[in-house]
mmCIF file of C-alpha atoms in Angstrom:
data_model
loop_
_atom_site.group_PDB
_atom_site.id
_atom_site.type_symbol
_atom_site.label_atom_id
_atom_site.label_comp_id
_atom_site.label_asym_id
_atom_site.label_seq_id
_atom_site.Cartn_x
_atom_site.Cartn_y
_atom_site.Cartn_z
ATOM 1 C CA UNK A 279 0.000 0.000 0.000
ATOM 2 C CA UNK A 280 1.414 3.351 -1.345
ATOM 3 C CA UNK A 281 1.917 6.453 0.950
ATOM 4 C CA UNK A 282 -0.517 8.134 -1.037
ATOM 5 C CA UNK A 283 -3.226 5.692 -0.331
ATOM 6 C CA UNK A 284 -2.459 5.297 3.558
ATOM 7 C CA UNK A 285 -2.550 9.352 3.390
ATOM 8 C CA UNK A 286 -6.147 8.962 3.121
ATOM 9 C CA UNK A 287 -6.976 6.339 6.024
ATOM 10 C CA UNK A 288 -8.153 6.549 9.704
ATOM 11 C CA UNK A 289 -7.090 4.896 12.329
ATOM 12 C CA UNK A 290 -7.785 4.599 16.473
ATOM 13 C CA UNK A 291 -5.261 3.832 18.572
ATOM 14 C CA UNK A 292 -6.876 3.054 21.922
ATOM 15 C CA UNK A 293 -4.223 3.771 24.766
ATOM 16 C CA UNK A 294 -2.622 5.695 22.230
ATOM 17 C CA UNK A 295 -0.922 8.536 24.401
ATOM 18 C CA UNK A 296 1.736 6.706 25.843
ATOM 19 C CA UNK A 297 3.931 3.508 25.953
ATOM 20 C CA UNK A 298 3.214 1.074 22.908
ATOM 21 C CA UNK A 299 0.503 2.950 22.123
ATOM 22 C CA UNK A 300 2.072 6.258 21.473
ATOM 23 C CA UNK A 301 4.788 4.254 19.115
ATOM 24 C CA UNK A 302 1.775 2.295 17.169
ATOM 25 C CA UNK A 303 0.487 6.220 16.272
ATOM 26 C CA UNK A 304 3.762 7.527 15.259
ATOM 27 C CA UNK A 305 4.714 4.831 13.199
ATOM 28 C CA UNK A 306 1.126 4.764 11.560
ATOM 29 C CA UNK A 307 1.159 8.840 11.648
ATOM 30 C CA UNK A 308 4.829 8.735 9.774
ATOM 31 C CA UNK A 309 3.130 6.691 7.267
ATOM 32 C CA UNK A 310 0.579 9.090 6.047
ATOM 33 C CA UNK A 311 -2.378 7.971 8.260
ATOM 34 C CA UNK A 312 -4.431 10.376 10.196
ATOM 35 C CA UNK A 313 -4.427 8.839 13.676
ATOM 36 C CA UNK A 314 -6.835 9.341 16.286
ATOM 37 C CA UNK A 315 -5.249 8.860 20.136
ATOM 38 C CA UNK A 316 -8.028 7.737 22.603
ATOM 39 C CA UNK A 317 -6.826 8.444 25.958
ATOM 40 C CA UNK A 318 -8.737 8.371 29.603
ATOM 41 C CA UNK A 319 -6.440 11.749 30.115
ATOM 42 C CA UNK A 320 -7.665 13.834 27.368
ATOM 43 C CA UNK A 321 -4.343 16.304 28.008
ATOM 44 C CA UNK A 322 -2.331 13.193 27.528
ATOM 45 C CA UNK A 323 -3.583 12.842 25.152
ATOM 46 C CA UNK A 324 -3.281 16.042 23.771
ATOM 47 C CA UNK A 325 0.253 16.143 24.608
ATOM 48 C CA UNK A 326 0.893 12.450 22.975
ATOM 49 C CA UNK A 327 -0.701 14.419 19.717
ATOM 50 C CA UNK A 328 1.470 17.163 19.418
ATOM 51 C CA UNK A 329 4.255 15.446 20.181
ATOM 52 C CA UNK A 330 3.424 13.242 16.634
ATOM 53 C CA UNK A 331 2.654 15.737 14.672
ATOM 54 C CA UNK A 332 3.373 20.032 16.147
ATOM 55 C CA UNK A 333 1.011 22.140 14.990
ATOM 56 C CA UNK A 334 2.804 24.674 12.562
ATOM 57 C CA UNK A 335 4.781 27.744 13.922
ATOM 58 C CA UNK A 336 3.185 31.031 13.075
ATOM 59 C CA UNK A 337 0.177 29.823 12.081
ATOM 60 C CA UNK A 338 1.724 28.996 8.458
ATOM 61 C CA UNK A 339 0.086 26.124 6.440
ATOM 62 C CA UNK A 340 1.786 22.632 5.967
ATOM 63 C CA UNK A 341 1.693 20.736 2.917
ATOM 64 C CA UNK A 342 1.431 17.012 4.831
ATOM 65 C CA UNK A 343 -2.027 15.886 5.063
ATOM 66 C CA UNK A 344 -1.537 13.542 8.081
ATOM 67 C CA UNK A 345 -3.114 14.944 11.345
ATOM 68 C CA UNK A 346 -2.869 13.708 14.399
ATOM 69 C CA UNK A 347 -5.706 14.482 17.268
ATOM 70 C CA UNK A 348 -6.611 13.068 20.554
ATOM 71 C CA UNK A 349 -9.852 12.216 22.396
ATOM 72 C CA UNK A 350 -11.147 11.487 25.490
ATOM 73 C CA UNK A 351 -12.123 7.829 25.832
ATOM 74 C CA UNK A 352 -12.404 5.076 28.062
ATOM 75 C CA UNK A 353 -12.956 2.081 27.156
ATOM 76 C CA UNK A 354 -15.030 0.441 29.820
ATOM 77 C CA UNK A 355 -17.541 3.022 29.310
ATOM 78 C CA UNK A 356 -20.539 2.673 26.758
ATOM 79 C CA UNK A 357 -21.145 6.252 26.249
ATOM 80 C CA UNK A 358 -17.656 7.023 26.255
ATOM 81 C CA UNK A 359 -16.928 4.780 22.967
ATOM 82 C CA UNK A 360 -20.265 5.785 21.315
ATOM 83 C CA UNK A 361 -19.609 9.617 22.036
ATOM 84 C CA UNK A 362 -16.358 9.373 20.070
ATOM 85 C CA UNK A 363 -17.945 6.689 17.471
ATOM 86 C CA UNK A 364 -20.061 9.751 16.842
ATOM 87 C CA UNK A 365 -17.121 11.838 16.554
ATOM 88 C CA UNK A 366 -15.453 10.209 14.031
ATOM 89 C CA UNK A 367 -18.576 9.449 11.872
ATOM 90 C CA UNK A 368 -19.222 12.931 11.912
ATOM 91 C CA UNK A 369 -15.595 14.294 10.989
ATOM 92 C CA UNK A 370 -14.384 11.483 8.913
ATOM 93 C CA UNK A 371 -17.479 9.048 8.026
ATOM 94 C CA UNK A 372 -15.307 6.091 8.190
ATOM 95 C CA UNK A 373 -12.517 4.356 10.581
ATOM 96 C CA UNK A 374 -10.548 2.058 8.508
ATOM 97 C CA UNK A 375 -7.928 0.803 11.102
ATOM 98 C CA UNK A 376 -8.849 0.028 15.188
ATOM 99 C CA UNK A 377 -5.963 -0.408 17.291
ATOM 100 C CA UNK A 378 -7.093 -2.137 20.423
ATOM 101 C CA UNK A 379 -4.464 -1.296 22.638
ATOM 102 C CA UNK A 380 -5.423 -0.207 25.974
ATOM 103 C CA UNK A 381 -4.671 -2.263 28.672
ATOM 104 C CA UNK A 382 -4.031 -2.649 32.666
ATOM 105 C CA UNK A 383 -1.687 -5.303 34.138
ATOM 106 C CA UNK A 384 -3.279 -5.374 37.771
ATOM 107 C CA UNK A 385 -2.195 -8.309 38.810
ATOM 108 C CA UNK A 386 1.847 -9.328 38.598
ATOM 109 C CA UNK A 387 2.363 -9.705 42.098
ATOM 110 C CA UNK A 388 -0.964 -12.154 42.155
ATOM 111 C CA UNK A 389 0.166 -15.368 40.206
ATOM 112 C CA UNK A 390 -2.505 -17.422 42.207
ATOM 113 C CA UNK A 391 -5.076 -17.962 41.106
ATOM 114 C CA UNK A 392 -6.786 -19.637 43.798
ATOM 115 C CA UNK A 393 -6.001 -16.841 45.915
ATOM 116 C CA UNK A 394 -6.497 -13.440 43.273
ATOM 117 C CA UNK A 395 -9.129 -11.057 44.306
ATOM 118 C CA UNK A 396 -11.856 -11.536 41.782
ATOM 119 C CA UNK A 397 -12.860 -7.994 41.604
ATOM 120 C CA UNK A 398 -9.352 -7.409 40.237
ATOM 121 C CA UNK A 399 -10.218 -10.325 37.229
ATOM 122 C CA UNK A 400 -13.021 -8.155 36.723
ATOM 123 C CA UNK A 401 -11.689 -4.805 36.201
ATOM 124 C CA UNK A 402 -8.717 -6.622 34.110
ATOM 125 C CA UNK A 403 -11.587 -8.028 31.890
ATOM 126 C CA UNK A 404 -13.487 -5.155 31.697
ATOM 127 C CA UNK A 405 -10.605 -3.134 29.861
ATOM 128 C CA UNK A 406 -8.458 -5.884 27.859
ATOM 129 C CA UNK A 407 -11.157 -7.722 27.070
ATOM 130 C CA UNK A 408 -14.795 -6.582 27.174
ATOM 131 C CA UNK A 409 -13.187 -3.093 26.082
ATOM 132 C CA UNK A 410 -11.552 -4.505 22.754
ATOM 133 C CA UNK A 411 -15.211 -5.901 22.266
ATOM 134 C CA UNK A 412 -16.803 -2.734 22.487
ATOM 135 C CA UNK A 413 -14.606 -1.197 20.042
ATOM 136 C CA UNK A 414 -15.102 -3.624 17.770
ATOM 137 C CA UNK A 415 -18.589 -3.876 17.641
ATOM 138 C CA UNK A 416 -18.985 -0.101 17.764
ATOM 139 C CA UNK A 417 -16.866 -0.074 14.970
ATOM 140 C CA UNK A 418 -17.132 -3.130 12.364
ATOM 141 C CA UNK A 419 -20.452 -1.877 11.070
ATOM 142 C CA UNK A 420 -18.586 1.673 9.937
ATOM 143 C CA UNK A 421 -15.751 -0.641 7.762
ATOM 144 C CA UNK A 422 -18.089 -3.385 6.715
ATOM 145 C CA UNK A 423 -20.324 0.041 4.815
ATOM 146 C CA UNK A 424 -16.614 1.313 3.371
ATOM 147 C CA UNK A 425 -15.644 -2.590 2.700
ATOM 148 C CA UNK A 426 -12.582 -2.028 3.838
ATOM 149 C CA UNK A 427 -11.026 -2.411 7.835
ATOM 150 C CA UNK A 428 -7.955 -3.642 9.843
ATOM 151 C CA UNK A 429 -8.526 -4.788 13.078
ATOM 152 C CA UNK A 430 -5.478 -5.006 15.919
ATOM 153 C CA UNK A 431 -6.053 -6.602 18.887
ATOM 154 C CA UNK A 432 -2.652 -5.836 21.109
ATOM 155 C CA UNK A 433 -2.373 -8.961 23.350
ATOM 156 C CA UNK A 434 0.904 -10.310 25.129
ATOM 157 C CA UNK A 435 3.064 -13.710 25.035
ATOM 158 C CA UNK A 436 1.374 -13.985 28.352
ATOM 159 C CA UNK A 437 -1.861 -15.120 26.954
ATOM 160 C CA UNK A 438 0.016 -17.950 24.822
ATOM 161 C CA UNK A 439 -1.760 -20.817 25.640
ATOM 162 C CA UNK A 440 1.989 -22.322 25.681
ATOM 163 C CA UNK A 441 3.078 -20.168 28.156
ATOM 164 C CA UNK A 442 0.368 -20.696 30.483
ATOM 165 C CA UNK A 443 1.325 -24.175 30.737
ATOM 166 C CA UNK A 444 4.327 -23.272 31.809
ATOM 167 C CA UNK A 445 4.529 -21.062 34.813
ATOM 168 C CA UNK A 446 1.945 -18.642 36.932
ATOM 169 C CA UNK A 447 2.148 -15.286 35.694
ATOM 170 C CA UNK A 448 -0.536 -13.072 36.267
ATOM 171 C CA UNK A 449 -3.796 -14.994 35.950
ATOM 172 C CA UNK A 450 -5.891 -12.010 35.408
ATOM 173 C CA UNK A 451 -4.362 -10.214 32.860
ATOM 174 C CA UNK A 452 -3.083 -13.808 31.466
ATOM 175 C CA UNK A 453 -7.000 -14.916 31.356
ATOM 176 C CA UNK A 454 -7.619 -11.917 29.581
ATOM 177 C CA UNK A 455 -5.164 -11.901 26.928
ATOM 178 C CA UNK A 456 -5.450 -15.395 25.678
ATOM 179 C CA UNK A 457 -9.559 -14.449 26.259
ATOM 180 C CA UNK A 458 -8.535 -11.391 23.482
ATOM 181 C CA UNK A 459 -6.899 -13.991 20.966
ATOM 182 C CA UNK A 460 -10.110 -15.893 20.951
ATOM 183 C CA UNK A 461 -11.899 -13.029 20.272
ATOM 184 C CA UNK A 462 -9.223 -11.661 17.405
ATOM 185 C CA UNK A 463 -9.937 -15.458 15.912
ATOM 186 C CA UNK A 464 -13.784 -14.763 16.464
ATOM 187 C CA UNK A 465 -14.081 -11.628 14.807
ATOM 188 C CA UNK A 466 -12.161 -12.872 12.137
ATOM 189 C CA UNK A 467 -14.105 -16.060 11.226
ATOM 190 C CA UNK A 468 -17.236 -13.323 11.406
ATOM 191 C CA UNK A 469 -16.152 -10.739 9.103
ATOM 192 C CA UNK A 470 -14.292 -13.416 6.422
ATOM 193 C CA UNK A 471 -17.328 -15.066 5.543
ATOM 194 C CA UNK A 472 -18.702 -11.717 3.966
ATOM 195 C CA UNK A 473 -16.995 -9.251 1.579
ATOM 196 C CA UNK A 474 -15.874 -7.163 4.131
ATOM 197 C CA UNK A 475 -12.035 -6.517 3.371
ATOM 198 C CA UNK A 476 -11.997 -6.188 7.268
ATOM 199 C CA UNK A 477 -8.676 -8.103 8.973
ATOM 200 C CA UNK A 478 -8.607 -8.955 12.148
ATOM 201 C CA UNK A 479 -5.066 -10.234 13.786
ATOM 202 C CA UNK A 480 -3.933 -10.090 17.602
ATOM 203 C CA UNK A 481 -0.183 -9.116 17.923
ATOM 204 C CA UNK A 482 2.255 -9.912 21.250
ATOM 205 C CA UNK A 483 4.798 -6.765 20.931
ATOM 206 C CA UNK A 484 7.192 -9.042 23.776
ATOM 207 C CA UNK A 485 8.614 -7.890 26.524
ATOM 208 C CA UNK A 486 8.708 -3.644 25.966
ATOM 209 C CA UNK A 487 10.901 -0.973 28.354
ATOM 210 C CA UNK A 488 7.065 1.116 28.980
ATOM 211 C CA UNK A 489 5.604 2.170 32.299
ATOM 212 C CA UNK A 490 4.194 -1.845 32.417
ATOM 213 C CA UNK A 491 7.386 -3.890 31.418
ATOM 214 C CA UNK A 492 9.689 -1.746 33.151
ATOM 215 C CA UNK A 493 13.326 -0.533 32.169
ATOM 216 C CA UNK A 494 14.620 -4.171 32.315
ATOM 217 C CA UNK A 495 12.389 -5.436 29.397
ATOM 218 C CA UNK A 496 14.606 -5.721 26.281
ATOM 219 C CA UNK A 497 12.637 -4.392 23.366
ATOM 220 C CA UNK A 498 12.097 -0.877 22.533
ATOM 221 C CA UNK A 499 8.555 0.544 22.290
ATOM 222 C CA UNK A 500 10.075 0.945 18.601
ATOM 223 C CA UNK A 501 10.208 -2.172 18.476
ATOM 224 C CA UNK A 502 7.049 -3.655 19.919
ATOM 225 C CA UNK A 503 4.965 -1.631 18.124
ATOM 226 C CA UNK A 504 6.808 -2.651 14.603
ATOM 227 C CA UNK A 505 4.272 -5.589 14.400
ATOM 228 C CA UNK A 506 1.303 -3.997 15.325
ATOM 229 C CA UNK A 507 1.650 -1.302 12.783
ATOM 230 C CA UNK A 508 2.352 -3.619 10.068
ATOM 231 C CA UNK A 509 -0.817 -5.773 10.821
ATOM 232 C CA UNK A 510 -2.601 -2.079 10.331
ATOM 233 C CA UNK A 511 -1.413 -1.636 7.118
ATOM 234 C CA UNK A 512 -1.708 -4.987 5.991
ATOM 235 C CA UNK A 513 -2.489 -5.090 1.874
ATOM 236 C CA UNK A 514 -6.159 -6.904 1.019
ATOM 237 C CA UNK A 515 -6.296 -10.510 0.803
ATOM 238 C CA UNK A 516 -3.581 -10.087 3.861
ATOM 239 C CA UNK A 517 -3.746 -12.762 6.883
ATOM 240 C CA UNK A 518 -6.605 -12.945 9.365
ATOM 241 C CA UNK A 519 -7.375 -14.588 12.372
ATOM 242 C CA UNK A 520 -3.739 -15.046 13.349
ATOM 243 C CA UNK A 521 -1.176 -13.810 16.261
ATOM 244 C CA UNK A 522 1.681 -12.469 15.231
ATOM 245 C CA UNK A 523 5.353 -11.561 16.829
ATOM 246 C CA UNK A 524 8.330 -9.866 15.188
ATOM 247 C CA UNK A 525 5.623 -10.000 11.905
ATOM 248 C CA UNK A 526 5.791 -13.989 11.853
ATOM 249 C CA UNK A 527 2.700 -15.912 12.938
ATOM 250 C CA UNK A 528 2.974 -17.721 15.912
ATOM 251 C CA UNK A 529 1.063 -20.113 18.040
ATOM 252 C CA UNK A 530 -1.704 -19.423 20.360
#
């Protein structure tokens, strides 16, 4: 897909104002897109944006047609989505790329999970998973009327059904990752049945030096996001339903 095409998509990047997030939107800003930061924080936000892309000094024109803006959202919240649904119908009519990537780790310290709090697994679910949902379904019926969408559900190696096998990490965020690649595989097995040009794949960016992985982790944000904004730009007939690291499929 040529710059000049990309110059004319949308996308959301849930989360988008910091972390993995903010990467995912300058990569996809630095390719021509328009992005769109959802943030709880709107000045985050705000400050994620113009960090992206500075408004010009002087008040002189620019000759690039990406924008970058920010928006108040949070993603447990009904009207919240809707509201900025609305928003985006309104300015743009369409939203041709979600990034689901908002996310809480609440639970590292907890890796029992006969012992976890389950108000904690509920609040985890609520934003990884049920949140993703609620983008999705607030937003498939916008792509499916442009026939054209990409779909990114931002999960983690922890949800790796491989993993989990393996050692006790987590159980709430774990449960909802490997919940949000069963919903990635859902949505795609939906939405490839009709003519919808809508892909939906579920990335793990690894271990990532943010505010969650800490400055131990050995992967740049550059880095983890790499994947996820490749998977946004995929070309049509691209792969669905998969999970992806380092842009190679891997197992769930």
């Amino acid at each position: 897909m040529s710059t000049t095409n990309q110059s004319k998509k949308v996308a959301l990047v849930t989360g988008g104002n910091r972390g993995i997030g903010f990467a995912i939107s300058k990569q996809l800003a630095l390719q021509g897109i328009s992005v769109i930061i959802g943030s709880r924080d709107i000045r985050q936000g705000e400050a994620a944006a113009r960090s992206i892309a500075p408004p010009p000094a002087g008040g002189t024109t620019t000759t690039t047609t990406t924008t970058v803006s920010a928006f108040e959202l949070d993603v447990t919240d009904q009207d919240s989505v809707d509201k900025l649904a609305s928003t985006i119908h309104s300015r743009s009519g369409k939203l041709d790329i979600l990034v689901n990537n908002a996310g809480v780790l609440l639970d590292e310290t907890d890796n029992l999970p006969s012992k976890i709090d389950l108000q904690i697994v509920k609040a985890t679910l609520e934003t990884n998973l049920i949140g993703a949902w609620r983008l999705c379904q607030s937003f498939v019926p916008m792509m499916k009327k442009n026939k054209y969408g990409r779909i990114v559900n931002v999960s983690s190696g922890a949800g790796a059904l491989t993993t989990i096998q393996q050692s006790l990490y987590a159980p709430a965020y774990s449960l909802s990752k490997s919940s949000l690649n069963v919903l990635t595989i859902m949505f795609a097995n939906e939405l490839r049945r009709e003519d919808t040009n809508i892909l939906v794949n579920a990335v793990d960016p690894g271990w990532v030096r943010t505010d969650m992985g800490g400055p131990s982790a050995p992967r740049s944000v550059e880095d983890g996001a790499d994947t996820a904004a490749w998977l946004a730009t995929l070309p049509d007939r691209g792969p669905t339903g998969g999970f992806f690291f380092d842009r190679k499929r891997i197992e769930w």
